[in-house]
Coordinates of C-alpha atoms in Angstrom, one line a residue:
Chain A
M22 CA 166.2 175.9 92.0
S23 CA 164.5 171.8 93.5
R24 CA 162.9 169.8 91.3
R25 CA 159.4 170.9 93.0
T26 CA 159.9 174.1 93.5
T27 CA 159.8 174.5 89.4
E28 CA 156.5 172.7 89.6
L29 CA 155.0 175.1 91.8
L30 CA 155.8 178.0 89.7
Y31 CA 154.3 176.6 87.2
L32 CA 151.5 175.0 89.0
V33 CA 151.6 178.8 90.2
L34 CA 151.1 179.8 86.4
A35 CA 148.2 178.0 85.7
G36 CA 145.9 178.7 87.7
A37 CA 146.4 181.8 87.1
V38 CA 145.4 181.0 84.2
S39 CA 142.6 178.8 84.8
T40 CA 141.1 182.1 87.0
M41 CA 141.2 184.2 84.8
A42 CA 139.3 181.7 82.2
Y43 CA 136.6 180.7 84.5
V44 CA 136.3 184.7 85.5
S45 CA 135.9 185.5 82.1
V46 CA 133.4 182.5 81.4
Y47 CA 131.2 183.5 84.9
A48 CA 131.4 187.4 83.8
G49 CA 130.7 186.4 80.0
R50 CA 127.4 184.0 81.6
F51 CA 125.9 186.6 84.5
H52 CA 127.5 190.2 83.7
E53 CA 129.3 190.3 87.1
I54 CA 132.8 189.2 88.9
D55 CA 131.8 188.4 92.3
R56 CA 133.7 186.2 95.1
R57 CA 132.4 182.8 93.4
S58 CA 134.1 183.4 90.7
I59 CA 137.9 183.4 92.5
L60 CA 137.4 180.7 94.5
Y61 CA 136.6 178.3 92.2
G62 CA 139.9 179.4 90.3
L63 CA 141.2 178.7 93.8
V64 CA 139.3 174.9 94.6
F65 CA 140.4 173.8 91.4
V66 CA 144.1 175.5 92.5
V67 CA 144.2 173.6 96.0
I68 CA 143.5 169.9 93.9
F69 CA 146.2 170.6 91.9
L70 CA 148.4 171.5 94.7
V71 CA 147.4 168.4 96.9
L72 CA 148.6 166.1 94.0
H73 CA 151.6 168.3 94.3
V74 CA 152.7 167.9 97.6
V75 CA 151.7 163.8 97.2
V76 CA 155.2 163.9 94.7
R77 CA 156.6 166.2 96.9
I78 CA 156.8 163.3 99.2
Y79 CA 156.6 160.0 97.2
L80 CA 158.4 160.9 93.8
P81 CA 160.6 163.8 94.8
Q82 CA 162.4 163.3 91.3
A83 CA 160.1 162.7 89.0
D84 CA 159.1 165.2 86.3
P85 CA 158.3 169.0 87.5
Y86 CA 156.6 169.8 84.3
L87 CA 153.8 167.3 83.0
L88 CA 152.2 168.0 86.5
P89 CA 151.5 171.7 85.5
V90 CA 150.9 170.9 82.2
T91 CA 147.7 168.4 83.5
A92 CA 147.1 170.9 85.5
L93 CA 146.4 173.6 82.0
L94 CA 144.3 171.0 80.4
A95 CA 142.3 170.4 82.8
A96 CA 141.3 173.8 83.6
I97 CA 140.3 174.7 80.2
G98 CA 138.5 171.6 79.7
L99 CA 136.8 172.2 82.7
T100 CA 136.4 176.1 82.3
E101 CA 134.9 175.1 78.7
I102 CA 132.2 172.3 80.2
F103 CA 131.4 175.3 82.3
R104 CA 131.0 176.9 79.5
I105 CA 128.2 175.1 77.6
K106 CA 127.0 172.6 80.1
P107 CA 127.0 174.3 84.2
S108 CA 125.5 171.6 85.9
L109 CA 128.1 169.1 83.9
A110 CA 130.4 171.5 85.4
L111 CA 129.5 170.0 88.5
L112 CA 129.7 166.3 87.8
Q113 CA 133.6 167.3 86.2
G114 CA 134.9 168.9 88.9
Q115 CA 133.4 166.5 91.3
W116 CA 135.3 163.1 88.8
L117 CA 138.2 165.8 88.9
I118 CA 138.7 165.4 92.4
V119 CA 138.0 161.3 91.8
G120 CA 140.4 161.8 89.5
A121 CA 142.8 163.3 92.3
L122 CA 142.0 160.7 95.0
L123 CA 143.0 157.6 92.7
F124 CA 146.0 159.3 91.6
A125 CA 146.7 160.1 95.6
L126 CA 146.5 155.7 95.8
T127 CA 147.9 155.4 93.0
V128 CA 151.7 157.5 93.7
V129 CA 151.4 155.7 97.1
I130 CA 150.1 152.2 96.5
V131 CA 152.8 151.7 93.8
R132 CA 155.3 154.0 95.0
D133 CA 157.6 152.4 91.7
H134 CA 156.2 151.1 88.8
V135 CA 158.6 148.2 88.4
R136 CA 156.5 146.6 91.2
L137 CA 153.9 146.5 88.3
D138 CA 156.2 144.1 86.1
R139 CA 154.9 141.6 89.0
Y140 CA 151.7 141.3 88.5
R141 CA 152.0 141.7 84.7
Y142 CA 149.9 138.8 83.9
L143 CA 146.9 139.5 85.9
I144 CA 147.4 143.3 85.0
G145 CA 147.1 141.5 81.5
V146 CA 144.1 139.9 82.5
L147 CA 142.0 142.8 84.2
G148 CA 142.7 145.1 81.1
L149 CA 140.9 141.9 78.8
A150 CA 138.3 141.9 81.0
L151 CA 137.3 145.9 81.3
L152 CA 137.5 145.8 77.6
V153 CA 135.2 142.5 77.0
F154 CA 133.2 143.7 79.8
P155 CA 130.8 145.9 78.5
I156 CA 130.1 144.0 75.1
V157 CA 127.9 141.1 78.0
A158 CA 127.6 144.4 80.0
G159 CA 127.3 147.4 77.6
T160 CA 125.1 150.2 76.5
T161 CA 125.3 151.3 73.3
V162 CA 125.5 156.1 73.0
N163 CA 126.2 157.0 69.8
G164 CA 125.8 153.3 67.7
A165 CA 129.5 152.0 70.1
K166 CA 129.1 149.7 72.6
L167 CA 132.5 150.8 75.3
W168 CA 129.4 152.0 78.5
I169 CA 128.5 150.1 81.5
R170 CA 125.9 151.3 83.3
A171 CA 126.3 151.2 87.5
F172 CA 125.2 152.9 90.7
G173 CA 123.4 156.0 88.4
M174 CA 127.6 156.4 86.2
S175 CA 128.4 155.6 83.3
I176 CA 132.0 154.0 83.0
Q177 CA 133.9 153.5 79.6
P178 CA 136.2 150.4 80.9
S179 CA 138.1 151.1 77.3
E180 CA 140.4 154.2 79.0
F181 CA 141.4 151.8 81.9
A182 CA 142.3 149.7 80.3
K183 CA 144.2 150.8 77.9
I184 CA 146.9 151.1 80.8
A185 CA 146.7 148.2 82.3
I186 CA 147.3 146.8 78.3
V187 CA 150.5 149.1 78.4
V188 CA 151.9 148.1 81.7
F189 CA 151.1 144.2 80.5
L190 CA 152.7 144.9 76.9
A191 CA 155.8 146.7 78.5
G192 CA 156.2 143.7 80.8
Y193 CA 155.9 140.9 77.8
L194 CA 157.2 142.8 75.4
D195 CA 160.5 143.2 77.1
D196 CA 161.3 139.7 78.5
K197 CA 160.1 138.5 74.4
K198 CA 162.0 141.5 72.4
V199 CA 165.3 139.5 71.8
L200 CA 163.1 137.0 71.1
L201 CA 160.8 138.7 68.2
S202 CA 163.6 141.1 67.0
V203 CA 166.0 137.5 66.3
P204 CA 163.7 135.3 63.0
T205 CA 164.0 132.0 63.0
R206 CA 162.3 131.2 60.1
H207 CA 161.1 132.9 56.5
V208 CA 158.2 133.0 55.0
L209 CA 157.3 134.1 51.6
G210 CA 161.3 135.9 51.8
V211 CA 160.3 137.8 55.4
P212 CA 162.2 137.0 58.2
V213 CA 158.9 135.5 60.5
P214 CA 160.5 134.9 64.6
A215 CA 159.0 131.5 66.7
A216 CA 154.9 131.5 66.2
K217 CA 155.1 130.7 69.8
Y218 CA 156.2 134.1 71.1
F219 CA 153.5 135.5 69.3
G220 CA 150.6 133.7 71.1
P221 CA 149.6 136.6 73.4
L222 CA 151.0 139.4 70.2
V223 CA 148.3 138.1 67.8
L224 CA 146.0 137.9 71.1
M225 CA 146.2 141.7 71.0
G226 CA 146.0 142.8 67.5
G227 CA 142.6 140.0 66.8
L228 CA 141.4 142.2 70.1
A229 CA 141.6 145.0 68.6
L230 CA 139.3 143.5 65.6
V231 CA 137.0 142.1 68.1
M232 CA 136.3 146.1 69.4
L233 CA 136.2 147.1 65.7
V234 CA 133.2 144.5 65.2
F235 CA 131.2 143.9 69.0
M236 CA 132.0 146.7 69.9
K237 CA 131.6 148.9 66.9
D238 CA 134.1 150.9 68.5
F239 CA 136.0 152.5 65.8
G240 CA 138.1 155.4 67.8
M241 CA 139.0 153.1 71.1
S242 CA 139.7 150.3 68.5
L243 CA 142.6 152.3 65.8
L244 CA 144.3 153.4 69.9
F245 CA 144.7 150.4 70.4
M246 CA 146.4 149.0 67.8
A247 CA 148.2 152.0 66.9
V248 CA 149.7 151.6 70.9
F249 CA 150.3 148.2 70.3
V250 CA 152.5 148.8 66.3
A251 CA 154.7 151.4 68.6
L252 CA 154.9 149.1 71.8
L253 CA 156.6 146.0 69.8
Y254 CA 158.8 148.5 67.6
M255 CA 160.2 150.1 70.8
A256 CA 160.8 146.5 72.1
T257 CA 162.7 145.3 68.6
D258 CA 162.8 148.2 66.8
R259 CA 161.7 146.2 63.9
I260 CA 159.7 147.9 61.3
V261 CA 158.2 145.6 59.9
Y262 CA 155.7 145.0 62.9
V263 CA 154.9 148.1 61.6
A264 CA 153.6 147.4 58.6
A265 CA 152.5 144.2 59.0
G266 CA 150.9 146.1 61.8
G267 CA 149.6 148.7 59.4
G268 CA 148.8 146.3 56.6
L269 CA 146.3 144.5 59.3
F270 CA 144.2 147.0 60.9
A271 CA 144.5 149.2 57.3
A272 CA 142.5 145.8 55.6
A273 CA 140.8 145.4 58.5
A274 CA 139.6 149.1 58.7
A275 CA 138.3 148.9 54.2
L276 CA 136.1 145.8 55.7
A277 CA 134.2 147.6 58.1
V278 CA 133.8 150.5 56.1
W279 CA 132.3 148.1 54.1
L280 CA 130.4 146.1 56.0
V281 CA 129.6 147.8 59.0
P282 CA 127.3 151.1 58.5
H283 CA 128.1 153.4 61.3
V284 CA 131.7 153.1 59.8
G285 CA 131.6 153.0 57.2
D286 CA 129.1 156.6 57.3
R287 CA 132.0 157.9 59.5
F288 CA 134.3 157.7 56.2
S289 CA 132.2 158.6 53.4
I290 CA 131.2 162.1 56.1
W291 CA 134.8 162.6 56.0
L292 CA 135.3 162.1 52.4
D293 CA 132.6 164.9 51.7
P294 CA 130.6 166.0 54.6
W295 CA 128.2 168.4 53.0
A296 CA 127.0 165.2 50.2
K297 CA 125.3 164.4 53.5
A298 CA 124.7 168.4 55.4
D299 CA 121.5 167.8 57.5
T300 CA 122.0 164.3 58.4
T301 CA 125.3 162.3 59.3
G302 CA 127.5 164.9 57.9
Y303 CA 125.9 167.8 60.6
Q304 CA 127.8 167.5 63.6
L305 CA 131.7 167.9 62.0
L306 CA 130.4 170.5 59.6
Q307 CA 129.0 172.4 62.8
S308 CA 132.3 171.4 64.2
L309 CA 134.5 172.7 60.8
F310 CA 131.9 176.2 61.6
T311 CA 132.7 176.1 64.9
I312 CA 137.2 176.4 65.0
A313 CA 136.2 178.9 61.7
D314 CA 134.0 181.6 63.1
G315 CA 136.3 182.1 65.6
G316 CA 139.2 183.5 64.0
L317 CA 142.4 184.3 65.3
L318 CA 141.7 185.6 68.9
G319 CA 138.2 184.2 69.1
A320 CA 135.6 186.4 71.3
G321 CA 137.1 185.2 74.8
F322 CA 136.3 182.6 77.4
G323 CA 132.5 182.8 77.6
R324 CA 131.6 184.8 74.7
G325 CA 131.7 182.3 71.9
F326 CA 128.9 181.6 69.8
L327 CA 128.5 178.0 71.1
L328 CA 124.9 178.0 72.3
Y329 CA 121.7 178.4 70.9
A330 CA 119.0 180.6 72.2
D331 CA 117.9 177.3 73.7
R332 CA 120.7 176.5 75.2
Q333 CA 121.4 173.6 73.3
P334 CA 125.2 173.2 71.7
V335 CA 125.5 173.9 67.9
V336 CA 127.7 170.5 67.4
P337 CA 126.3 167.7 69.3
D338 CA 128.9 166.5 71.2
L339 CA 130.0 169.6 72.1
Q340 CA 131.1 168.8 75.9
T341 CA 133.0 165.5 74.6
D342 CA 134.5 164.5 71.7
F343 CA 134.0 167.7 70.1
I344 CA 135.9 169.9 73.4
F345 CA 138.3 171.2 70.9
A346 CA 136.0 173.1 68.9
A347 CA 134.4 175.5 71.3
I348 CA 137.9 176.4 72.6
A349 CA 139.2 176.7 69.3
N350 CA 135.9 178.7 68.9
E351 CA 136.5 181.1 72.5
I352 CA 140.6 181.3 72.0
G353 CA 140.6 181.6 68.5
L354 CA 143.8 180.1 66.7
L355 CA 146.0 181.0 68.3
G356 CA 144.5 179.8 71.4
G357 CA 143.7 176.7 69.9
V358 CA 147.6 176.3 69.0
A359 CA 148.5 176.7 72.2
V360 CA 146.5 174.5 73.9
V361 CA 147.5 171.4 71.2
L362 CA 150.8 172.7 72.3
C363 CA 150.2 171.7 76.4
F364 CA 149.7 168.5 74.6
L365 CA 152.7 168.3 72.5
L366 CA 154.4 169.0 75.7
F367 CA 152.9 166.1 77.8
F368 CA 153.9 163.7 75.0
W369 CA 157.6 164.8 74.5
R370 CA 158.0 165.2 78.5
G371 CA 156.5 161.2 78.4
M372 CA 158.9 160.1 75.4
R373 CA 161.6 161.8 77.2
I374 CA 161.5 160.2 80.0
A375 CA 161.4 156.9 77.8
T376 CA 164.8 158.0 76.2
Q377 CA 166.1 157.9 79.8
A378 CA 164.4 155.7 81.8
P379 CA 166.9 153.1 83.2
D380 CA 165.6 149.8 82.4
G381 CA 163.8 148.0 79.4
F382 CA 160.8 147.6 81.3
S383 CA 160.5 151.6 82.4
K384 CA 161.1 152.6 78.8
L385 CA 158.5 150.7 77.5
L386 CA 156.1 151.8 79.7
A387 CA 156.4 155.3 79.4
G388 CA 157.2 155.3 76.1
G389 CA 153.7 153.1 76.0
L390 CA 152.0 155.0 77.9
A391 CA 153.3 158.5 76.4
A392 CA 152.2 157.2 72.2
A393 CA 148.9 156.4 73.5
F394 CA 148.3 159.9 75.3
G395 CA 150.0 161.1 71.8
L396 CA 148.0 158.6 69.6
Q397 CA 144.5 159.6 71.3
T398 CA 144.3 163.1 70.9
F399 CA 146.1 163.1 67.1
I400 CA 142.9 161.3 66.3
I401 CA 140.8 163.0 68.3
L402 CA 142.0 166.2 67.2
G403 CA 142.2 164.7 63.7
G404 CA 138.6 163.8 63.8
V405 CA 137.2 167.0 65.1
T406 CA 139.5 168.9 62.3
R407 CA 139.0 166.6 60.0
L408 CA 142.2 165.2 59.1
I409 CA 141.6 162.4 59.9
P410 CA 137.6 159.9 59.7
L411 CA 136.4 161.1 62.9
T412 CA 136.3 158.4 65.7
G413 CA 135.1 159.2 68.8
L414 CA 137.6 159.3 71.7
T415 CA 137.7 161.7 74.3
L416 CA 140.4 164.6 74.3
P417 CA 142.5 163.9 77.4
F418 CA 141.7 165.8 80.8
V419 CA 140.2 168.3 78.9
S420 CA 136.7 166.2 77.8
Y421 CA 134.1 166.0 79.5
G422 CA 133.9 162.0 80.7
G423 CA 134.5 160.8 84.5
S424 CA 136.4 157.7 83.0
S425 CA 138.4 159.7 81.0
I426 CA 140.0 162.2 83.5
T427 CA 140.9 160.0 85.8
A428 CA 142.3 157.2 83.6
N429 CA 144.5 159.6 82.6
L430 CA 145.4 160.7 86.4
I431 CA 146.2 157.2 86.8
L432 CA 148.4 157.3 83.6
L433 CA 150.5 160.6 84.5
A434 CA 151.1 158.9 88.4
L435 CA 152.6 156.1 86.0
L436 CA 154.9 158.3 84.2
L437 CA 156.0 160.5 87.3
M438 CA 157.2 157.2 89.1
V439 CA 159.3 156.3 85.9
S440 CA 160.8 159.8 86.2
H441 CA 161.4 159.3 89.5
R442 CA 163.1 155.9 89.0
T443 CA 165.0 157.4 86.4
N444 CA 166.0 160.2 87.7
V445 CA 167.3 158.9 91.2
V446 CA 168.7 155.4 89.5
R447 CA 170.9 158.1 87.4
A448 CA 172.2 160.7 89.7
G449 CA 169.9 160.5 93.9
T450 CA 171.5 160.9 96.9
E451 CA 172.0 157.8 99.0
V452 CA 169.3 158.0 101.1
E453 CA 167.1 157.7 98.2
R454 CA 168.7 155.6 96.1
R455 CA 168.4 152.7 99.9
R456 CA 164.3 154.2 99.5
L457 CA 163.8 152.6 96.0
A458 CA 165.3 149.8 96.6
E459 CA 163.9 149.2 99.1
L460 CA 160.4 149.0 97.9
G461 CA 161.3 145.7 96.1
Chain B
M14 CA 133.2 198.2 81.6
I15 CA 132.6 194.2 81.7
D16 CA 133.4 194.8 78.3
I17 CA 136.9 196.0 78.7
V18 CA 137.6 193.7 81.3
L19 CA 136.6 190.6 79.2
L20 CA 138.5 191.8 76.5
V21 CA 141.9 192.1 79.4
L22 CA 140.9 189.2 80.5
K23 CA 140.9 187.6 76.7
I24 CA 144.3 189.3 76.1
A25 CA 145.8 188.5 79.1
I26 CA 145.2 184.4 79.3
L27 CA 146.2 183.8 75.4
V28 CA 149.5 185.7 76.8
L29 CA 149.8 184.2 80.3
L30 CA 149.1 180.2 78.2
Y31 CA 152.3 181.0 75.4
L32 CA 154.6 183.0 78.3
F33 CA 153.6 179.2 80.2
I34 CA 154.6 177.1 77.2
W35 CA 157.5 179.5 77.0
Q36 CA 158.6 179.1 80.2
V37 CA 157.6 175.2 80.3
V38 CA 160.4 174.9 76.9
R39 CA 162.8 176.6 78.0
G40 CA 163.4 175.3 81.1
A41 CA 163.2 171.7 79.9
V42 CA 165.3 172.2 76.8
A43 CA 168.0 173.6 79.4
D44 CA 167.9 170.4 81.9
V45 CA 168.7 169.2 78.6
R46 CA 171.5 170.7 77.4
G47 CA 173.0 169.6 81.0
S48 CA 173.0 172.3 83.3
G49 CA 173.6 169.7 86.3
A50 CA 171.3 167.9 85.0
A51 CA 171.2 163.4 84.7
P52 CA 173.4 163.2 81.5
D53 CA 171.3 162.7 78.4
V54 CA 173.4 159.2 77.5
A55 CA 171.2 155.9 77.8
L56 CA 172.4 153.3 80.3
P57 CA 172.9 150.3 79.1
D58 CA 169.6 148.5 79.8
G59 CA 169.2 146.5 82.6
S60 CA 172.6 147.1 82.9
P61 CA 173.4 144.9 87.0
P62 CA 174.8 146.3 90.1
V63 CA 178.4 145.3 89.6
V64 CA 179.8 145.8 92.7
V65 CA 183.5 145.4 92.7
P66 CA 184.6 145.5 97.1
T67 CA 187.7 146.4 97.8
P68 CA 189.8 144.8 100.1
E69 CA 189.5 147.3 102.6
E70 CA 185.5 146.7 101.8
R71 CA 185.7 142.9 101.9
R72 CA 187.7 142.3 105.2
R73 CA 184.7 144.9 106.7
R74 CA 182.0 142.7 105.3
R75 CA 184.3 139.5 106.5
E76 CA 184.7 140.9 110.2
Q77 CA 180.9 141.9 110.1
R78 CA 180.0 138.0 109.2
I79 CA 181.7 136.8 111.8
A80 CA 180.5 139.1 115.0
E81 CA 177.4 138.4 113.8
R82 CA 177.1 134.6 113.5
T83 CA 178.9 135.2 116.4
E84 CA 176.3 137.0 118.2
S85 CA 174.0 134.3 116.9
G86 CA 175.8 131.8 118.4
Q87 CA 176.8 129.6 115.3
V88 CA 180.2 127.6 115.7
M89 CA 182.4 130.4 113.6
D90 CA 185.1 128.1 111.4
L91 CA 188.1 130.3 111.2
T92 CA 190.0 128.2 108.6
R93 CA 187.8 128.9 106.2
H94 CA 187.8 132.3 103.4
I95 CA 184.1 133.3 104.5
S96 CA 184.1 135.2 101.5
P97 CA 181.4 133.7 99.3
R98 CA 180.6 135.5 95.4
L99 CA 180.1 134.5 92.8
I100 CA 182.1 134.8 89.3
V101 CA 181.3 135.7 86.6
E102 CA 182.7 133.1 83.7
Q103 CA 180.7 133.9 80.7
S104 CA 177.8 136.0 80.1
P105 CA 176.4 137.8 76.8
I106 CA 175.2 140.8 79.0
V107 CA 178.3 141.0 81.8
P108 CA 181.9 141.2 81.6
A109 CA 183.8 138.3 82.2
G110 CA 185.2 137.9 86.0
V111 CA 183.2 141.2 87.6
I112 CA 182.5 139.7 91.3
F113 CA 179.6 139.6 92.5
P114 CA 180.1 139.0 97.1
L115 CA 177.6 137.3 98.8
E116 CA 175.4 138.5 101.2
G117 CA 172.4 137.0 103.1
W118 CA 169.8 136.3 101.3
V119 CA 170.2 136.7 96.5
T120 CA 167.7 137.4 94.0
I121 CA 169.6 136.6 91.1
G122 CA 166.7 137.6 87.5
R123 CA 165.9 139.8 85.0
A124 CA 163.5 141.8 87.3
P125 CA 165.4 145.7 88.0
T126 CA 164.6 144.7 92.0
S127 CA 166.5 142.4 91.6
D128 CA 169.5 141.9 94.0
I129 CA 171.4 140.2 90.6
V130 CA 170.0 141.6 87.2
L131 CA 169.6 139.4 84.3
D132 CA 168.6 141.2 81.6
E133 CA 168.2 138.2 79.6
P134 CA 165.8 136.6 77.4
F135 CA 165.8 133.5 79.2
V136 CA 165.5 134.4 82.3
S137 CA 163.0 135.2 84.4
S138 CA 161.4 137.9 86.7
T139 CA 162.3 136.2 89.8
H140 CA 165.2 133.3 89.0
A141 CA 166.6 132.1 91.5
R142 CA 167.9 133.0 95.5
L143 CA 171.1 132.0 96.6
V144 CA 170.3 131.7 100.9
P145 CA 172.6 131.2 103.7
R146 CA 172.6 127.9 105.2
D147 CA 174.3 125.9 108.0
Q148 CA 177.7 128.0 106.7
V149 CA 176.5 126.9 103.0
Y150 CA 175.4 129.0 100.2
V151 CA 172.7 126.7 99.0
V152 CA 170.2 128.2 95.3
E153 CA 166.5 127.6 94.9
D154 CA 165.1 127.8 91.7
L155 CA 161.7 130.0 91.9
G156 CA 160.1 128.1 89.7
S157 CA 161.7 129.7 86.2
T158 CA 161.1 128.8 83.3
N159 CA 164.9 128.5 81.8
G160 CA 166.3 126.4 85.3
T161 CA 168.2 126.7 87.0
F162 CA 171.8 124.0 86.7
V163 CA 174.7 123.5 89.1
N164 CA 177.2 121.8 86.9
D165 CA 175.1 121.9 84.4
R166 CA 172.1 120.0 86.1
A167 CA 168.7 121.2 86.3
V168 CA 168.0 121.8 90.2
T169 CA 165.6 123.2 92.2
E170 CA 167.3 123.5 95.4
A171 CA 171.2 122.5 95.3
P172 CA 174.2 123.6 97.6
L173 CA 177.4 125.6 96.2
R174 CA 180.4 123.2 96.8
L175 CA 183.1 126.1 95.6
D176 CA 184.0 126.6 92.3
A177 CA 180.8 124.9 91.5
R178 CA 179.8 126.6 87.8
L179 CA 176.4 127.9 88.1
R180 CA 174.3 128.5 85.1
I181 CA 171.1 130.7 85.0
G182 CA 170.2 132.0 81.2
D183 CA 172.9 132.0 79.3
T184 CA 175.1 133.6 82.1
V185 CA 177.7 130.8 83.6
F186 CA 178.9 132.1 87.5
R187 CA 181.7 130.1 89.5
Y188 CA 180.8 130.3 93.0
E189 CA 183.4 130.8 95.6
E190 CA 183.8 131.6 99.3

């Protein structure tokens, strides 16, 4: 069975799950099952079938599991958003179509990710600009300044900056990895590579701190720093960078907890949400109650206790950062674990693509993208379940948010490109190899 | 009635979710174990497309070149050998003695899309190119960071004469025809 046929089979399975989930929510709301609810499932399946065809034409040897896992996560997210606020589900559906278009455009225009390496610095500057832009022109939401409003929409540029910066770092670190792993001097007994190769890296670390201070965005800042350290470690195989990066961030975070009230609150809530149960701790406590209320199997899609009588969600921001609480409430511990397993599958495939990739840039690109995806998932799921301090990030593919879903679909496109190149270089047909070579 | 339908749906969704995960894991693990899929052994980073042509292949290429040049009206000096090639003399990544036959424009660089890939720290992504000009290969530096050297002199553009030493990064080639 070819890779694409496998993908199609799994997509059909994911489509079946999404249709059933939607029918369930629809029936829970209107107490009937009608044609419209099944139509939704079909529209959703058609979007992903189109993506499947795009992959079949342009990236026939790409990994067959990533797209179905994405479809399943997006389906669960969209269903849950419809459950919480039907008006938002329509918007999110439109964003999904925009994301699908951007996915197709990325695949058709870029074709081979290796070509991106040529525009390495341009992409890096673009990423920086996207990150810094909200500081200048942003609006503040929930204490963090990371949104820009344009054309009546809110866009979160940092979601896109994440990808641009991974592309830049993959190229840069692949170029300089030998220099960075060979120490030239010793400082306090610690071997340190030559300073000039450190420049851009210090810039990256500083950037994470700037985000922390000026945008007060603890989540994105943590994500950038972690992805950056992960990439450095992957490129150089030197644990010193992990220790230094972790220590630096811990110090900065401690300072932020102490000096920035917004961040300090998050930290004290994590330690003891009960102390401020009626103010800042309310959201996290409601989230924990909602998850616990689901029990082992949950009440089923559309039947959990997620909305008060006045249709306000029981947890503030339920459809964005706290969507996992809603899912765990409705399909229970088993369903919640299944969703986490889907994220794990995505991360595992991404890392596997990285280990198999034929050249350094591809390895670091896939590894960096998978790390960004996995870390973002961990940071928000850990926050919602009070494993780590709560920081506002979206749950990839699932949360409500146009920037999040479009950016993550582009991330998926890049991972599939790396996978396609790997499989063609290793075991592709002569025609496929030639086609890839001609792209250069 | 609707309650029973919803209960069935709830169970079915959970069962299908786990069926999906199980199937994906099973398929992916079978992929890892081989079963005709790509081997799990990592190729060395940036391994260059080492092509050591067979004598027949070399002869075929030579004939093809002669045919091309005759067609384009160029005068062919048949007394000369015309299988221009670079031979690796020393390199941290390519074994010495590896032959890169030259045909048409040849790009050298760290980018995987180069004709000759040198994955070394002192080689730029697109470092240099070799261009055939009036029956002589000319090396052109493409604005590399660390320069292109012919017989230990930094050049931006220089013809390659027989036995010229071309150094890019830490790799030294000898040019033969």
